[in-house]
CSV table of C-alpha atoms in Angstrom, one decimal:
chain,number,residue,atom,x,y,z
A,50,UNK,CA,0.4,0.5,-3.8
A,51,UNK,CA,-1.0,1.5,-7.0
A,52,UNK,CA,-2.6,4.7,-7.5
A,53,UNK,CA,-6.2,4.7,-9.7
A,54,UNK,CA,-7.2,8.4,-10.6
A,55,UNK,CA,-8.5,7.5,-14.1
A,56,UNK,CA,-11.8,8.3,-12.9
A,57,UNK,CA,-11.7,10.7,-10.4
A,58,UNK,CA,-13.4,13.6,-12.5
A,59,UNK,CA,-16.8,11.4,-13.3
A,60,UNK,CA,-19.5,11.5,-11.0
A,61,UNK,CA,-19.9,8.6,-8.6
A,62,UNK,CA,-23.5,8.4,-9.6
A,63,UNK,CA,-23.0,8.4,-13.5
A,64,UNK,CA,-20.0,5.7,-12.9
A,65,UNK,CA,-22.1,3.9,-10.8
A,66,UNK,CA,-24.7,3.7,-13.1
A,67,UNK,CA,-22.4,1.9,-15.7
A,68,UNK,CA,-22.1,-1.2,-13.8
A,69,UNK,CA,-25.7,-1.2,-13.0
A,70,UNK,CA,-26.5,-1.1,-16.5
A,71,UNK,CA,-24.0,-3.3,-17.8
A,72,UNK,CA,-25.1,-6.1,-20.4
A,73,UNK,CA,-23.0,-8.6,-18.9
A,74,UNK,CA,-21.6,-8.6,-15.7
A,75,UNK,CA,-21.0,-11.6,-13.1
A,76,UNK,CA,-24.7,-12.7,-11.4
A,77,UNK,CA,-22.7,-13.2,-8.3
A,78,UNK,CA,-21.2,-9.9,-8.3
A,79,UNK,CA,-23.0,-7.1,-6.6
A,80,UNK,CA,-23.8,-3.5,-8.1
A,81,UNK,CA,-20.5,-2.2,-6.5
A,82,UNK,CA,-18.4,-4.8,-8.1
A,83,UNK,CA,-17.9,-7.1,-5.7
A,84,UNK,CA,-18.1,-10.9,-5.4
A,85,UNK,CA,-19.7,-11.9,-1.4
A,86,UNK,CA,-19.4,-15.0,0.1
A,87,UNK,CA,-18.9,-17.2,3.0
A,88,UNK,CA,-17.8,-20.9,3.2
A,89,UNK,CA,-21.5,-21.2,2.8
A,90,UNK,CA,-21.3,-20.0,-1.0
A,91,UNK,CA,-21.0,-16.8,-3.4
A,92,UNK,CA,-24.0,-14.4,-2.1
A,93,UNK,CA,-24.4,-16.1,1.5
A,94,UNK,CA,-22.8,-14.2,4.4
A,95,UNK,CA,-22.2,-15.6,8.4
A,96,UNK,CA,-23.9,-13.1,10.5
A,97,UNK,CA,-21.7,-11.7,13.5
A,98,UNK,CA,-18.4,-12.2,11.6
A,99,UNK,CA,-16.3,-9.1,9.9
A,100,UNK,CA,-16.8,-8.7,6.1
A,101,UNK,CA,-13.2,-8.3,4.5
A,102,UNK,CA,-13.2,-6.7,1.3
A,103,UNK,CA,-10.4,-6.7,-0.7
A,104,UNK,CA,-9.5,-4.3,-4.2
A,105,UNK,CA,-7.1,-5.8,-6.2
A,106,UNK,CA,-5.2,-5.5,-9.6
A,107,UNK,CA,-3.8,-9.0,-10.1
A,108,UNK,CA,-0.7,-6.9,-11.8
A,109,UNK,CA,-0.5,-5.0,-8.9
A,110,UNK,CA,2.4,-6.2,-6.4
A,111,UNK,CA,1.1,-4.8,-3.4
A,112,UNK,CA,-1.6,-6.4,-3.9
A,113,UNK,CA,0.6,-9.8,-4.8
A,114,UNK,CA,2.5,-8.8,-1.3
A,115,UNK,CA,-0.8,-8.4,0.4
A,116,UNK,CA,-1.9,-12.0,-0.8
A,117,UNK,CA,1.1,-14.0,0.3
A,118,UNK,CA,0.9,-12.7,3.8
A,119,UNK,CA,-2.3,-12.6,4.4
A,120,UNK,CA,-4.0,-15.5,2.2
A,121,UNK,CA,-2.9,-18.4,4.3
A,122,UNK,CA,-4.8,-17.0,6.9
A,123,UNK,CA,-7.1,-15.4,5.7
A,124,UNK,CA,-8.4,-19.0,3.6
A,125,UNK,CA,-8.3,-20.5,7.4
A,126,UNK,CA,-10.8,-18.3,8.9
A,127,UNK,CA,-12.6,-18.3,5.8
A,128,UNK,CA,-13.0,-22.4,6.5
A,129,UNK,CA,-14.0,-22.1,9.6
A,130,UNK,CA,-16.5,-19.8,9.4
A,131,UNK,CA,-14.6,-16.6,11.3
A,132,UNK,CA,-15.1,-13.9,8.3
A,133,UNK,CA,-17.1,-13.3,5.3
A,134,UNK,CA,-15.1,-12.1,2.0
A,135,UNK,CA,-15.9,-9.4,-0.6
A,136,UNK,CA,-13.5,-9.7,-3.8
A,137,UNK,CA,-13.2,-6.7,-6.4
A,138,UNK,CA,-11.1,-7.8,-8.9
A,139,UNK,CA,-10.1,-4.8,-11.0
A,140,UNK,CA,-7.8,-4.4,-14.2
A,141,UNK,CA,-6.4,-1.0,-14.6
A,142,UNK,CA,-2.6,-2.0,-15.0
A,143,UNK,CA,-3.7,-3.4,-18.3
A,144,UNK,CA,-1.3,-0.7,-19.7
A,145,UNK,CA,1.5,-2.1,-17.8
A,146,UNK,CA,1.6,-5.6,-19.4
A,147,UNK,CA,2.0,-6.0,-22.7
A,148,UNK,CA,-1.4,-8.0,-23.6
A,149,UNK,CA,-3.8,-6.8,-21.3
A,150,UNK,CA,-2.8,-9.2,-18.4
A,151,UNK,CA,-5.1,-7.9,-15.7
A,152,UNK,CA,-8.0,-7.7,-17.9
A,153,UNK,CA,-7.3,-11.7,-19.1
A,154,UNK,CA,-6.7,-12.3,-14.8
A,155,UNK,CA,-9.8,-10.5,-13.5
A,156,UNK,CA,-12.1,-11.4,-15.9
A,157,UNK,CA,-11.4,-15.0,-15.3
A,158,UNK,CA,-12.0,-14.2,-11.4
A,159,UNK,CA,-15.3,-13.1,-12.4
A,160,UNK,CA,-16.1,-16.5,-14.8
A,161,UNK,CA,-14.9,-18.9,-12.0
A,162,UNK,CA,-16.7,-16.7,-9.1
A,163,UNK,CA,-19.7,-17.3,-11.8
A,164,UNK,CA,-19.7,-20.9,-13.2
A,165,UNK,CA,-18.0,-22.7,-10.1
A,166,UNK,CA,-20.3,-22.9,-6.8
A,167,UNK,CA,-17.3,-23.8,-4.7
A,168,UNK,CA,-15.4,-20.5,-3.4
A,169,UNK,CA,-12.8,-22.1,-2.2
A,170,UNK,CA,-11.3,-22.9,-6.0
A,171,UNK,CA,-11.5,-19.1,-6.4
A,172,UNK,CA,-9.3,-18.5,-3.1
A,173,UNK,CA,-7.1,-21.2,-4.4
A,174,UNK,CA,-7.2,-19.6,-7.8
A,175,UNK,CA,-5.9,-16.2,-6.6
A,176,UNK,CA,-3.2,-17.7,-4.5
A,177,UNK,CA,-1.9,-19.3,-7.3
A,178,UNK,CA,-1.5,-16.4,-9.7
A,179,UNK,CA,-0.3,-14.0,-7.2
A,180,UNK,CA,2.7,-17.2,-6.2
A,181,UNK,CA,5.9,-15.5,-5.8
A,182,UNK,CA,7.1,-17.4,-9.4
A,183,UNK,CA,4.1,-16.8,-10.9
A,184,UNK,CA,2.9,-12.9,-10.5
A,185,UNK,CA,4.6,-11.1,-13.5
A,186,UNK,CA,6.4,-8.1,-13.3
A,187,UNK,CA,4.7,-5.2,-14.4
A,188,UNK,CA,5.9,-2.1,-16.7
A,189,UNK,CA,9.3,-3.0,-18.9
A,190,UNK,CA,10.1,-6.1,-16.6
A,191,UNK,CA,6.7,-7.5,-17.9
A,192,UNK,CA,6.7,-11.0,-19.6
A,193,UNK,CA,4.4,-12.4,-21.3
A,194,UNK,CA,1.9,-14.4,-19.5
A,195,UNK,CA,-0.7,-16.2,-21.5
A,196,UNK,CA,-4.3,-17.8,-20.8
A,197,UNK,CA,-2.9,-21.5,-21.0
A,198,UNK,CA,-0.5,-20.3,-18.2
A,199,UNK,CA,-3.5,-18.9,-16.0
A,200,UNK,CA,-5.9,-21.9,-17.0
A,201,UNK,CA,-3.6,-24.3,-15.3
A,202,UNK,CA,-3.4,-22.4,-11.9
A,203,UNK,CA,-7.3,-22.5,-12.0
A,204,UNK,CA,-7.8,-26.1,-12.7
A,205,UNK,CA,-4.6,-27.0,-10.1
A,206,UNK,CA,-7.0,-25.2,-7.8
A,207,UNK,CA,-9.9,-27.1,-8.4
A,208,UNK,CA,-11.5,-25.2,-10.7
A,209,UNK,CA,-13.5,-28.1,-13.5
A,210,UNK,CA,-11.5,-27.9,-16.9
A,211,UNK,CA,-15.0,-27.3,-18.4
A,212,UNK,CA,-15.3,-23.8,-16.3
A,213,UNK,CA,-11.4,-23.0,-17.3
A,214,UNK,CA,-11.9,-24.1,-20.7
A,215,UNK,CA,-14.0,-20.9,-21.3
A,216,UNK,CA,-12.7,-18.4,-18.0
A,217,UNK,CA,-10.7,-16.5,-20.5
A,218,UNK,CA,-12.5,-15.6,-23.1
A,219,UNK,CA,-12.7,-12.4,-21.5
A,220,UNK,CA,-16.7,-12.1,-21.1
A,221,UNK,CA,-16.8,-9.7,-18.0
A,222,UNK,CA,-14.4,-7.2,-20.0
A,223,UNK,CA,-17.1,-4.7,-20.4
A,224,UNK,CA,-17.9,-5.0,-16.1
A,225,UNK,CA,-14.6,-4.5,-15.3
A,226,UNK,CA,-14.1,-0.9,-17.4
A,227,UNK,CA,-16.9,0.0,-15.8
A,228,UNK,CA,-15.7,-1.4,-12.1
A,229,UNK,CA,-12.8,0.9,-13.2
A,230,UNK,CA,-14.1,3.8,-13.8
A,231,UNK,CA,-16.8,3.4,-10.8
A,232,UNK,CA,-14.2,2.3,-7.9
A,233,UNK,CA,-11.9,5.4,-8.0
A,234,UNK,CA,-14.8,7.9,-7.6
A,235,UNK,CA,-15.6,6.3,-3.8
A,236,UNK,CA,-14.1,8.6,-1.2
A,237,UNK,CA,-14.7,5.9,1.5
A,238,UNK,CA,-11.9,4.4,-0.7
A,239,UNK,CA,-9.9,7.1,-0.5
A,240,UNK,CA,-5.9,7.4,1.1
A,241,UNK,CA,-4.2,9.7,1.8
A,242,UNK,CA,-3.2,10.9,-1.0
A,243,UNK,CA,-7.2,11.9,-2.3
A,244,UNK,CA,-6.9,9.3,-4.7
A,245,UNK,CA,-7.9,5.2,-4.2
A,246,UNK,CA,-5.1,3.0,-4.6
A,247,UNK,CA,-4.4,-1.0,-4.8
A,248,UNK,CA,-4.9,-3.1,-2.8
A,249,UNK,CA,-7.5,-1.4,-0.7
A,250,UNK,CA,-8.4,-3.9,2.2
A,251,UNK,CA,-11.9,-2.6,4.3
A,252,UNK,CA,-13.3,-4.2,7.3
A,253,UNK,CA,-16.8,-3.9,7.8
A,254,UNK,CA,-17.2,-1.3,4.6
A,255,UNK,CA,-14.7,1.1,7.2
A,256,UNK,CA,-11.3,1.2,5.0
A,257,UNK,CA,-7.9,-0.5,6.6
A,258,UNK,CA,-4.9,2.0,7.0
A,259,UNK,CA,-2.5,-0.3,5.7
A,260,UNK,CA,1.1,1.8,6.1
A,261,UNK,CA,-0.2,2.4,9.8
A,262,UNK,CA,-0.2,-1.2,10.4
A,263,UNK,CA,4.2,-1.2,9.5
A,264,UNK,CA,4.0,2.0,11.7
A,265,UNK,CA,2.4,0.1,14.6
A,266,UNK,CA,5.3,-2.6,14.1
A,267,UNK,CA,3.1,-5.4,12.8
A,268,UNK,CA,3.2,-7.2,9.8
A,269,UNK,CA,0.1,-7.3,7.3
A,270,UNK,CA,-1.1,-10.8,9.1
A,271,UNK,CA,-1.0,-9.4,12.4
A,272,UNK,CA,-3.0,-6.1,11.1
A,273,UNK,CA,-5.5,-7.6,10.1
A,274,UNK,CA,-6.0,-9.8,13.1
A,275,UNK,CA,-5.6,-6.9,15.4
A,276,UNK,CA,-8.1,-4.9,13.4
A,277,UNK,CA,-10.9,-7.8,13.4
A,278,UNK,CA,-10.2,-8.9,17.2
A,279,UNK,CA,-9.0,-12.4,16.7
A,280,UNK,CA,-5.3,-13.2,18.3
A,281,UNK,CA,-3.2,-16.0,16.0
A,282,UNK,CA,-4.1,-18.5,18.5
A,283,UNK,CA,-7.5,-18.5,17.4
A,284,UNK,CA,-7.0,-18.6,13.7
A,285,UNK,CA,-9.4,-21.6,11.9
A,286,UNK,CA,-10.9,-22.1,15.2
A,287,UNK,CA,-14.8,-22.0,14.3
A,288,UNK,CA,-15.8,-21.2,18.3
A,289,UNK,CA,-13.9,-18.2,18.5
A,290,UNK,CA,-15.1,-15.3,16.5
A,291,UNK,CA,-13.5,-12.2,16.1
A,292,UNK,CA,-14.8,-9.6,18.5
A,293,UNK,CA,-16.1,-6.8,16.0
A,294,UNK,CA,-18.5,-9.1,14.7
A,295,UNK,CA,-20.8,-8.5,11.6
A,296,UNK,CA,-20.9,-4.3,12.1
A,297,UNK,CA,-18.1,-3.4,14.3
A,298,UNK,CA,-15.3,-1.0,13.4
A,299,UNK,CA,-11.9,-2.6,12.8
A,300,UNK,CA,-9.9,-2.0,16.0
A,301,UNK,CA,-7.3,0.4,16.3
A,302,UNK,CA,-3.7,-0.4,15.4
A,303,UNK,CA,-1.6,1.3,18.3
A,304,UNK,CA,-3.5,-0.4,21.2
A,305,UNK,CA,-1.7,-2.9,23.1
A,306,UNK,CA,-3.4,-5.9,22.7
A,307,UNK,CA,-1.6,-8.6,22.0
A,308,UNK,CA,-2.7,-10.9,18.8
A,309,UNK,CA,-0.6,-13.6,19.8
């Protein structure tokens, strides 16, 4: 995981206020920097299905990690109808990359999320760039990886050339400094450690212990089953829904329930 406690000091209000007010910021996104949908489109939610929020640095390899175990099924129940998504792209590693790599990244998110009505590119899309292969390193292991790079894993996911023609010319950068410095101040975001880290995964707005899922002896897949109430059997299944529904708490880790 990766710590974020640039912004702890500022006000939640005053940061807030910076995305609010932002010139230019994603008209799918919503004022706490995140892009909704369902497999009914960006902005439509399925009521009586778990909202999964996700806070990633595409830099980030936790948050790669997270994505390869999770995605495959996590793109299934998002096909059938079982869960709603809520994506905050974020770009505070830009320091770890030598030109700005999760800036380039999460600003394209927010073009495609923005010029492509089909949210299943922008799944696709994210898969691709957090590919084991693909995801740089980050720090003095980081390699250069440039737009034309990214551009291809958004049109091999569907994404119309003439949206990736123009996803990197970086047009949400203002939005995303001010997702930075608005994210970190949210105690509801907070670990352990009194600081928000990536990738922060909540489940009906109530944040996802993520080490306590490893402690429970499940695998990230399996945590998040358990925590929404759907066992694997029932993955892409669109008559079984997971048993929190739309405003239940995620379930507890250490019960006994099987999500086989």
């Amino acid at each position: 995981t990766h710590k974020n406690t640039a912004a702890q000091t500022q006000s939640t209000k005053a940061a807030y206020s910076t995305i609010r007010d932002s010139s230019v910021k994603p008209s799918t996104a919503s004022d706490t920097g995140g892009i909704l949908f369902s497999k009914n489109g960006y902005g439509k939610t399925i009521d009586d299905v778990p909202t999964i929020a996700i806070y990633m640095d595409p830099l980030c390899p936790g948050c790669g990690n997270f994505n390869r175990e999770t995605d495959p099924t996590l793109i299934s129940m998002f096909n059938a109808g079982q869960i709603n998504l809520d994506i905050h792209p974020m770009s505070f590693l830009d320091s770890s990359s030598s030109d700005d790599y999760s800036s380039r990244a999460s600003s394209s998110i927010a073009y495609i999320a923005d010029h492509d009505s089909d949210p299943s590119h922008l799944l696709s899309y994210i898969s691709n760039i957090y590919a084991e292969g693909f995801q740089p390193d980050e720090g003095s292991s980081y390699q250069s990886v440039g737009d034309a790079k990214l551009k291809q894993q958004a049109i091999k996911a569907g994404v119309p050339k003439s949206v990736a023609d123009k996803a990197f010319e970086r047009t949400y950068q203002k939005w995303l400094t001010a997702i930075n410095t608005y994210t970190p101040t949210r105690k509801e975001l907070w670990g352990s450690s009194g600081s928000m880290s990536t990738p922060t995964v909540t489940v009906n707005g109530t944040m996802i212990d993520l080490s306590a899922i490893s402690t429970a002896g499940l695998d990230l897949k399996q945590g998040i089953l358990k925590a929404i109430g759907l066992k694997e059997s029932q993955i892409g299944d669109s008559s079984a829904l997971p048993s929190i529904g739309g405003t239940g708490a995620p379930a507890d880790f250490t019960s006994t329930e099987s999500t086989e």
